[in-house]
Amino acid sequence: MTASERVRSTVVVVTWRGRDHIEACLDALAAQDRPHRTLVVDNASDDGTADLIAAHPSAPEVLRLRRNTGYAGGIAAALDRIHTPYVAWLNDDAAPASGWLAALEAALDADGSAAAASSVLRTPDGRVQSTGVRLTADGHGADAPDASEGVFGFCGGATLLRTAHLRSVGGVPAHFFCYYEDTDTAWRLRLAGHRIVPAADATASHLHGATTLPGSALFHRWNERNRLLTLLRCAPAPVVGRELARFAAITLALPLRRATGARSVPDAANFRVALRLRVLAEVAAGLPAALRARRRIGLTARVPRREIWNTWAGS
């Protein structure tokens, strides 16, 4: 292997019961035009996924966990095994184009201050699903359909990070299980003074929600809880107080609004009182750890929390 062919990236694919789609992901990785290492983290799949991975001709390395730790837990478990300068996160239901990794590496090579590069995720019919993550006025990490003005963060479904930078900001919040591990990580990288850049030529087809169903009660529980925990860890204090109070106030008001027949109450799972009360209980239980993390993040931050918020938060 020549110097120009050396492996600089480890692609981490986290799977759980991915039998129906992981072969397409591994096939796409095998077709990459840039040499790399593939590490599959199997979250204790019990549907034959392990056999499919073992039989795949690309012979990826496998880290099989004893229990399902979610996407965040899987990425965190892999980090100790990464020795390449770059680490890619890739969903098991994503199939990157052959030049995907080369485009991501080129984006980081071109910008020495960038800690991560975001991909363009497309639906199977070709529509743009995400070019990265934008930060909304209420602290949601939402898909950015257009990266022409830059992106706040990256979508964890397909991205490339500098391994040393990821470690320097504390790695991945494994306790998130899934959702917002990407927004939280991007936020910490920005607080540390690093940039996240879009890579328009790094494209991947993404099924989205092949493992967890968007709109389900579990989806909303993890989404709402992890958004609030991310704010507790990373956002300016007034924003944290405002959004916690807003979430609690809406929760308490829902029974009254329904009792009076209000038509404006959404029927989505995240407006079920029981779910929201569970979210508040889990956030309360995680509050001490979140505040300790907030202090650690603040001690190493090079950019004020308020500056990050004012620059990137918007409707």
mmCIF file of C-alpha atoms in Angstrom:
data_model
loop_
_atom_site.group_PDB
_atom_site.id
_atom_site.type_symbol
_atom_site.label_atom_id
_atom_site.label_comp_id
_atom_site.label_asym_id
_atom_site.label_seq_id
_atom_site.Cartn_x
_atom_site.Cartn_y
_atom_site.Cartn_z
ATOM 1 C CA MET A 1 0.000 0.000 0.000
ATOM 2 C CA THR A 2 1.437 3.354 -1.033
ATOM 3 C CA ALA A 3 1.291 6.497 1.098
ATOM 4 C CA SER A 4 -1.582 7.773 -1.039
ATOM 5 C CA GLU A 5 -3.543 4.554 -0.384
ATOM 6 C CA ARG A 6 -3.122 4.430 3.377
ATOM 7 C CA VAL A 7 -6.234 3.936 5.451
ATOM 8 C CA ARG A 8 -7.172 7.167 7.180
ATOM 9 C CA SER A 9 -10.788 6.458 8.104
ATOM 10 C CA THR A 10 -12.657 3.865 10.128
ATOM 11 C CA VAL A 11 -16.313 3.595 9.159
ATOM 12 C CA VAL A 12 -18.442 2.554 12.126
ATOM 13 C CA VAL A 13 -21.766 0.928 11.256
ATOM 14 C CA VAL A 14 -24.079 0.369 14.223
ATOM 15 C CA THR A 15 -26.773 -2.250 13.702
ATOM 16 C CA TRP A 16 -29.619 -3.844 15.591
ATOM 17 C CA ARG A 17 -31.822 -6.348 13.825
ATOM 18 C CA GLY A 18 -30.555 -4.996 10.531
ATOM 19 C CA ARG A 19 -31.006 -8.182 8.504
ATOM 20 C CA ASP A 20 -33.240 -6.537 5.906
ATOM 21 C CA HIS A 21 -30.906 -3.678 4.971
ATOM 22 C CA ILE A 22 -27.341 -4.064 6.269
ATOM 23 C CA GLU A 23 -26.142 -6.010 3.232
ATOM 24 C CA ALA A 24 -26.860 -3.006 0.998
ATOM 25 C CA CYS A 25 -24.867 -0.826 3.404
ATOM 26 C CA LEU A 26 -21.881 -3.206 3.411
ATOM 27 C CA ASP A 27 -22.039 -3.599 -0.372
ATOM 28 C CA ALA A 28 -21.863 0.193 -0.741
ATOM 29 C CA LEU A 29 -18.907 0.399 1.631
ATOM 30 C CA ALA A 30 -17.095 -2.330 -0.292
ATOM 31 C CA ALA A 31 -17.546 -0.226 -3.447
ATOM 32 C CA GLN A 32 -15.923 2.898 -1.985
ATOM 33 C CA ASP A 33 -13.069 4.295 -4.062
ATOM 34 C CA ARG A 34 -11.101 5.231 -0.925
ATOM 35 C CA PRO A 35 -9.429 2.580 1.290
ATOM 36 C CA HIS A 36 -10.878 2.388 4.786
ATOM 37 C CA ARG A 37 -11.522 0.134 7.747
ATOM 38 C CA THR A 38 -15.094 -1.016 8.407
ATOM 39 C CA LEU A 39 -16.157 -1.782 11.980
ATOM 40 C CA VAL A 40 -19.687 -3.095 12.517
ATOM 41 C CA VAL A 41 -21.073 -2.726 16.040
ATOM 42 C CA ASP A 42 -23.803 -5.326 16.492
ATOM 43 C CA ASN A 43 -26.158 -4.368 19.314
ATOM 44 C CA ALA A 44 -26.974 -7.969 20.272
ATOM 45 C CA SER A 45 -29.101 -8.603 17.171
ATOM 46 C CA ASP A 46 -31.183 -11.779 17.386
ATOM 47 C CA ASP A 47 -32.621 -11.898 13.868
ATOM 48 C CA GLY A 48 -29.759 -13.424 11.903
ATOM 49 C CA THR A 49 -27.953 -10.141 11.312
ATOM 50 C CA ALA A 50 -24.729 -11.563 12.764
ATOM 51 C CA ASP A 51 -24.712 -14.423 10.246
ATOM 52 C CA LEU A 52 -25.204 -12.021 7.331
ATOM 53 C CA ILE A 53 -22.312 -9.858 8.496
ATOM 54 C CA ALA A 54 -20.042 -12.875 8.974
ATOM 55 C CA ALA A 55 -20.841 -14.141 5.461
ATOM 56 C CA HIS A 56 -20.378 -10.789 3.710
ATOM 57 C CA PRO A 57 -17.475 -10.921 1.206
ATOM 58 C CA SER A 58 -15.986 -7.655 2.512
ATOM 59 C CA ALA A 59 -15.280 -9.399 5.859
ATOM 60 C CA PRO A 60 -15.845 -6.356 8.103
ATOM 61 C CA GLU A 61 -14.548 -6.309 11.642
ATOM 62 C CA VAL A 62 -17.308 -6.884 14.182
ATOM 63 C CA LEU A 63 -17.791 -5.703 17.753
ATOM 64 C CA ARG A 64 -20.749 -7.645 19.130
ATOM 65 C CA LEU A 65 -22.235 -6.155 22.277
ATOM 66 C CA ARG A 66 -24.058 -8.165 24.939
ATOM 67 C CA ARG A 67 -27.089 -5.872 24.950
ATOM 68 C CA ASN A 68 -28.689 -3.226 22.787
ATOM 69 C CA THR A 69 -27.016 0.072 23.674
ATOM 70 C CA GLY A 70 -28.642 2.070 20.904
ATOM 71 C CA TYR A 71 -26.894 4.069 18.201
ATOM 72 C CA ALA A 72 -25.172 6.384 20.676
ATOM 73 C CA GLY A 73 -23.986 3.485 22.809
ATOM 74 C CA GLY A 74 -22.689 1.634 19.776
ATOM 75 C CA ILE A 75 -20.655 4.587 18.501
ATOM 76 C CA ALA A 76 -19.294 5.176 22.020
ATOM 77 C CA ALA A 77 -18.304 1.507 22.367
ATOM 78 C CA ALA A 78 -16.405 1.656 19.078
ATOM 79 C CA LEU A 79 -14.403 4.770 19.923
ATOM 80 C CA ASP A 80 -11.772 2.943 21.986
ATOM 81 C CA ARG A 81 -11.054 0.745 18.959
ATOM 82 C CA ILE A 82 -10.476 3.626 16.536
ATOM 83 C CA HIS A 83 -6.837 4.313 15.665
ATOM 84 C CA THR A 84 -7.300 6.158 12.372
ATOM 85 C CA PRO A 85 -7.259 9.982 12.233
ATOM 86 C CA TYR A 86 -10.828 10.032 10.889
ATOM 87 C CA VAL A 87 -13.919 8.160 12.066
ATOM 88 C CA ALA A 88 -17.154 7.924 10.080
ATOM 89 C CA TRP A 89 -20.585 7.233 11.524
ATOM 90 C CA LEU A 90 -22.918 5.394 9.173
ATOM 91 C CA ASN A 91 -26.435 4.079 9.744
ATOM 92 C CA ASP A 92 -26.985 0.472 8.754
ATOM 93 C CA ASP A 93 -29.875 1.578 6.514
ATOM 94 C CA ALA A 94 -27.684 4.007 4.555
ATOM 95 C CA ALA A 95 -25.961 3.144 1.283
ATOM 96 C CA PRO A 96 -23.291 5.708 0.371
ATOM 97 C CA ALA A 97 -22.279 6.480 -3.190
ATOM 98 C CA SER A 98 -18.868 5.149 -4.249
ATOM 99 C CA GLY A 99 -17.200 8.561 -3.796
ATOM 100 C CA TRP A 100 -18.825 9.292 -0.429
ATOM 101 C CA LEU A 101 -15.816 8.719 1.815
ATOM 102 C CA ALA A 102 -13.366 10.382 -0.575
ATOM 103 C CA ALA A 103 -15.555 13.510 -0.635
ATOM 104 C CA LEU A 104 -15.755 13.622 3.172
ATOM 105 C CA GLU A 105 -12.006 13.183 3.593
ATOM 106 C CA ALA A 106 -11.400 15.897 0.996
ATOM 107 C CA ALA A 107 -13.703 18.283 2.879
ATOM 108 C CA LEU A 108 -11.719 17.832 6.107
ATOM 109 C CA ASP A 109 -8.395 17.960 4.293
ATOM 110 C CA ALA A 110 -9.385 21.305 2.775
ATOM 111 C CA ASP A 111 -10.330 22.917 6.097
ATOM 112 C CA GLY A 112 -7.880 22.361 8.934
ATOM 113 C CA SER A 113 -10.223 23.988 11.469
ATOM 114 C CA ALA A 114 -13.111 21.642 10.655
ATOM 115 C CA ALA A 115 -13.786 18.838 13.108
ATOM 116 C CA ALA A 116 -16.538 17.164 11.088
ATOM 117 C CA ALA A 117 -18.027 17.029 7.612
ATOM 118 C CA SER A 118 -21.698 16.368 6.938
ATOM 119 C CA SER A 119 -23.113 14.286 4.106
ATOM 120 C CA VAL A 120 -26.107 14.774 1.853
ATOM 121 C CA LEU A 121 -28.662 12.110 2.718
ATOM 122 C CA ARG A 122 -31.265 11.298 0.101
ATOM 123 C CA THR A 123 -34.438 9.254 0.207
ATOM 124 C CA PRO A 124 -34.470 6.133 -2.018
ATOM 125 C CA ASP A 125 -36.357 8.143 -4.672
ATOM 126 C CA GLY A 126 -33.620 10.802 -4.724
ATOM 127 C CA ARG A 127 -35.140 13.620 -2.672
ATOM 128 C CA VAL A 128 -32.813 15.486 -0.280
ATOM 129 C CA GLN A 129 -33.504 14.379 3.270
ATOM 130 C CA SER A 130 -30.677 16.205 5.026
ATOM 131 C CA THR A 131 -27.505 18.136 4.304
ATOM 132 C CA GLY A 132 -26.720 18.461 8.008
ATOM 133 C CA VAL A 133 -28.395 19.751 11.158
ATOM 134 C CA ARG A 134 -29.814 23.212 11.823
ATOM 135 C CA LEU A 135 -30.549 24.590 15.281
ATOM 136 C CA THR A 136 -34.081 25.938 15.748
ATOM 137 C CA ALA A 137 -35.241 28.748 18.021
ATOM 138 C CA ASP A 138 -36.506 26.269 20.614
ATOM 139 C CA GLY A 139 -33.357 24.168 20.570
ATOM 140 C CA HIS A 140 -34.349 21.361 18.250
ATOM 141 C CA GLY A 141 -31.728 19.812 16.044
ATOM 142 C CA ALA A 142 -33.576 19.572 12.725
ATOM 143 C CA ASP A 143 -32.564 18.344 9.285
ATOM 144 C CA ALA A 144 -31.171 21.145 7.137
ATOM 145 C CA PRO A 145 -32.499 20.769 3.582
ATOM 146 C CA ASP A 146 -29.986 23.278 2.219
ATOM 147 C CA ALA A 147 -26.357 23.815 3.207
ATOM 148 C CA SER A 148 -25.711 26.896 1.088
ATOM 149 C CA GLU A 149 -25.262 29.024 4.220
ATOM 150 C CA GLY A 150 -23.467 26.340 6.198
ATOM 151 C CA VAL A 151 -24.759 23.841 8.744
ATOM 152 C CA PHE A 152 -24.756 23.965 12.529
ATOM 153 C CA GLY A 153 -24.053 20.259 12.834
ATOM 154 C CA PHE A 154 -24.031 16.934 11.049
ATOM 155 C CA CYS A 155 -26.593 14.180 10.762
ATOM 156 C CA GLY A 156 -25.168 11.153 12.548
ATOM 157 C CA GLY A 157 -26.561 8.853 9.866
ATOM 158 C CA ALA A 158 -23.560 9.573 7.616
ATOM 159 C CA THR A 159 -20.704 11.822 8.677
ATOM 160 C CA LEU A 160 -16.932 11.982 9.121
ATOM 161 C CA LEU A 161 -15.131 13.387 12.182
ATOM 162 C CA ARG A 162 -11.555 13.925 13.264
ATOM 163 C CA THR A 163 -11.045 11.234 15.884
ATOM 164 C CA ALA A 164 -8.835 13.343 18.144
ATOM 165 C CA HIS A 165 -11.315 16.230 18.141
ATOM 166 C CA LEU A 166 -14.180 13.883 19.002
ATOM 167 C CA ARG A 167 -12.231 12.483 21.939
ATOM 168 C CA SER A 168 -11.157 15.941 23.093
ATOM 169 C CA VAL A 169 -14.762 17.053 23.647
ATOM 170 C CA GLY A 170 -15.747 13.928 25.570
ATOM 171 C CA GLY A 171 -16.747 11.501 22.842
ATOM 172 C CA VAL A 172 -20.369 10.443 22.379
ATOM 173 C CA PRO A 173 -23.152 10.665 25.026
ATOM 174 C CA ALA A 174 -23.805 6.917 25.200
ATOM 175 C CA HIS A 175 -26.687 7.348 27.664
ATOM 176 C CA PHE A 176 -28.732 9.115 24.977
ATOM 177 C CA PHE A 177 -29.320 5.655 23.414
ATOM 178 C CA CYS A 178 -30.402 7.210 20.122
ATOM 179 C CA TYR A 179 -31.268 10.637 18.715
ATOM 180 C CA TYR A 180 -29.486 13.933 19.460
ATOM 181 C CA GLU A 181 -26.093 12.269 19.962
ATOM 182 C CA ASP A 182 -25.124 14.035 16.730
ATOM 183 C CA THR A 183 -26.531 17.461 17.710
ATOM 184 C CA ASP A 184 -24.974 17.267 21.179
ATOM 185 C CA THR A 185 -21.586 16.268 19.733
ATOM 186 C CA ALA A 186 -21.665 18.993 17.085
ATOM 187 C CA TRP A 187 -22.613 21.573 19.724
ATOM 188 C CA ARG A 188 -19.670 20.580 21.932
ATOM 189 C CA LEU A 189 -17.318 20.735 18.960
ATOM 190 C CA ARG A 190 -18.510 24.253 18.146
ATOM 191 C CA LEU A 191 -18.140 25.343 21.779
ATOM 192 C CA ALA A 192 -14.560 24.072 21.590
ATOM 193 C CA GLY A 193 -13.958 26.381 18.625
ATOM 194 C CA HIS A 194 -14.182 23.854 15.791
ATOM 195 C CA ARG A 195 -16.114 24.063 12.543
ATOM 196 C CA ILE A 196 -18.522 21.630 10.872
ATOM 197 C CA VAL A 197 -18.526 21.804 7.099
ATOM 198 C CA PRO A 198 -20.951 20.434 4.504
ATOM 199 C CA ALA A 199 -19.627 18.080 1.846
ATOM 200 C CA ALA A 200 -22.006 18.452 -1.098
ATOM 201 C CA ASP A 201 -20.414 15.602 -3.056
ATOM 202 C CA ALA A 202 -20.677 13.091 -0.198
ATOM 203 C CA THR A 203 -24.053 11.496 -0.846
ATOM 204 C CA ALA A 204 -25.843 8.483 0.591
ATOM 205 C CA SER A 205 -29.253 6.905 0.106
ATOM 206 C CA HIS A 206 -31.012 6.536 3.454
ATOM 207 C CA LEU A 207 -34.123 4.532 4.292
ATOM 208 C CA HIS A 208 -34.572 6.521 7.568
ATOM 209 C CA GLY A 209 -36.334 4.859 10.445
ATOM 210 C CA ALA A 210 -35.719 1.281 9.321
ATOM 211 C CA THR A 211 -34.896 0.343 12.922
ATOM 212 C CA THR A 212 -36.870 2.897 14.958
ATOM 213 C CA LEU A 213 -40.167 4.138 13.592
ATOM 214 C CA PRO A 214 -40.346 7.964 13.333
ATOM 215 C CA GLY A 215 -43.500 9.201 15.011
ATOM 216 C CA SER A 216 -43.695 6.292 17.435
ATOM 217 C CA ALA A 217 -43.925 6.788 21.190
ATOM 218 C CA LEU A 218 -40.333 5.577 21.650
ATOM 219 C CA PHE A 219 -39.098 7.945 18.962
ATOM 220 C CA HIS A 220 -40.754 10.936 20.650
ATOM 221 C CA ARG A 221 -39.648 9.898 24.129
ATOM 222 C CA TRP A 222 -35.981 9.693 23.124
ATOM 223 C CA ASN A 223 -36.242 12.808 20.959
ATOM 224 C CA GLU A 224 -37.838 15.018 23.623
ATOM 225 C CA ARG A 225 -35.677 13.747 26.472
ATOM 226 C CA ASN A 226 -32.423 14.057 24.576
ATOM 227 C CA ARG A 227 -33.254 17.530 23.279
ATOM 228 C CA LEU A 228 -33.713 18.744 26.859
ATOM 229 C CA LEU A 229 -30.552 16.965 28.024
ATOM 230 C CA THR A 230 -28.592 18.500 25.142
ATOM 231 C CA LEU A 231 -29.831 21.956 26.125
ATOM 232 C CA LEU A 232 -28.868 21.316 29.745
ATOM 233 C CA ARG A 233 -25.370 20.356 28.660
ATOM 234 C CA CYS A 234 -24.730 22.915 25.943
ATOM 235 C CA ALA A 235 -27.174 25.841 25.720
ATOM 236 C CA PRO A 236 -27.097 29.242 27.475
ATOM 237 C CA ALA A 237 -28.747 29.091 30.918
ATOM 238 C CA PRO A 238 -31.723 31.340 29.994
ATOM 239 C CA VAL A 239 -32.533 29.071 27.042
ATOM 240 C CA VAL A 240 -32.367 25.992 29.269
ATOM 241 C CA GLY A 241 -34.728 27.526 31.832
ATOM 242 C CA ARG A 242 -37.143 28.737 29.173
ATOM 243 C CA GLU A 243 -37.400 25.421 27.326
ATOM 244 C CA LEU A 244 -37.711 23.307 30.477
ATOM 245 C CA ALA A 245 -40.459 25.613 31.729
ATOM 246 C CA ARG A 246 -42.204 25.552 28.351
ATOM 247 C CA PHE A 247 -42.137 21.749 28.195
ATOM 248 C CA ALA A 248 -43.489 21.426 31.744
ATOM 249 C CA ALA A 249 -46.172 24.097 31.193
ATOM 250 C CA ILE A 250 -47.465 22.469 28.011
ATOM 251 C CA THR A 251 -47.547 19.101 29.771
ATOM 252 C CA LEU A 252 -49.560 20.452 32.678
ATOM 253 C CA ALA A 253 -51.942 22.352 30.393
ATOM 254 C CA LEU A 254 -52.782 19.441 28.102
ATOM 255 C CA PRO A 255 -55.422 17.756 30.331
ATOM 256 C CA LEU A 256 -57.262 21.059 30.767
ATOM 257 C CA ARG A 257 -57.149 21.889 27.066
ATOM 258 C CA ARG A 258 -58.473 18.448 26.172
ATOM 259 C CA ALA A 259 -61.169 18.690 28.840
ATOM 260 C CA THR A 260 -62.403 21.943 27.310
ATOM 261 C CA GLY A 261 -62.418 20.436 23.835
ATOM 262 C CA ALA A 262 -59.604 22.571 22.419
ATOM 263 C CA ARG A 263 -59.104 21.721 18.759
ATOM 264 C CA SER A 264 -55.520 22.983 18.662
ATOM 265 C CA VAL A 265 -54.119 20.064 20.701
ATOM 266 C CA PRO A 266 -52.010 17.898 18.350
ATOM 267 C CA ASP A 267 -52.674 14.166 18.291
ATOM 268 C CA ALA A 268 -48.992 13.229 17.959
ATOM 269 C CA ALA A 269 -47.384 10.900 20.499
ATOM 270 C CA ASN A 270 -45.222 13.685 21.925
ATOM 271 C CA PHE A 271 -48.395 15.408 23.159
ATOM 272 C CA ARG A 272 -49.466 12.432 25.263
ATOM 273 C CA VAL A 273 -49.340 13.450 28.909
ATOM 274 C CA ALA A 274 -47.981 10.109 30.128
ATOM 275 C CA LEU A 275 -45.102 10.240 27.660
ATOM 276 C CA ARG A 276 -44.248 13.823 28.555
ATOM 277 C CA LEU A 277 -44.339 13.063 32.279
ATOM 278 C CA ARG A 278 -41.947 10.181 31.678
ATOM 279 C CA VAL A 279 -39.640 12.520 29.760
ATOM 280 C CA LEU A 280 -39.671 15.002 32.657
ATOM 281 C CA ALA A 281 -38.946 12.190 35.139
ATOM 282 C CA GLU A 282 -36.009 10.947 33.063
ATOM 283 C CA VAL A 283 -34.613 14.458 32.656
ATOM 284 C CA ALA A 284 -34.926 15.006 36.421
ATOM 285 C CA ALA A 285 -33.102 11.724 37.078
ATOM 286 C CA GLY A 286 -30.352 12.731 34.657
ATOM 287 C CA LEU A 287 -30.068 16.295 35.936
ATOM 288 C CA PRO A 288 -27.040 15.819 38.253
ATOM 289 C CA ALA A 289 -25.009 14.129 35.503
ATOM 290 C CA ALA A 290 -26.103 16.730 32.939
ATOM 291 C CA LEU A 291 -25.021 19.592 35.203
ATOM 292 C CA ARG A 292 -21.637 17.932 35.816
ATOM 293 C CA ALA A 293 -21.215 17.554 32.063
ATOM 294 C CA ARG A 294 -22.248 21.183 31.575
ATOM 295 C CA ARG A 295 -19.505 22.295 33.940
ATOM 296 C CA ARG A 296 -16.879 20.153 32.165
ATOM 297 C CA ILE A 297 -17.953 21.457 28.777
ATOM 298 C CA GLY A 298 -17.855 25.034 30.033
ATOM 299 C CA LEU A 299 -14.336 24.654 31.419
ATOM 300 C CA THR A 300 -12.943 23.668 28.009
ATOM 301 C CA ALA A 301 -15.140 25.903 25.833
ATOM 302 C CA ARG A 302 -13.382 28.482 23.682
ATOM 303 C CA VAL A 303 -16.554 30.074 22.318
ATOM 304 C CA PRO A 304 -19.274 31.444 24.656
ATOM 305 C CA ARG A 305 -22.536 29.500 24.719
ATOM 306 C CA ARG A 306 -24.461 32.673 23.898
ATOM 307 C CA GLU A 307 -22.360 33.305 20.787
ATOM 308 C CA ILE A 308 -23.058 29.827 19.430
ATOM 309 C CA TRP A 309 -26.768 30.235 20.148
ATOM 310 C CA ASN A 310 -27.037 33.703 18.574
ATOM 311 C CA THR A 311 -25.169 32.556 15.480
ATOM 312 C CA TRP A 312 -27.091 29.366 14.780
ATOM 313 C CA ALA A 313 -30.494 29.323 16.500
ATOM 314 C CA GLY A 314 -33.386 30.490 14.361
ATOM 315 C CA SER A 315 -36.851 29.608 13.219
#
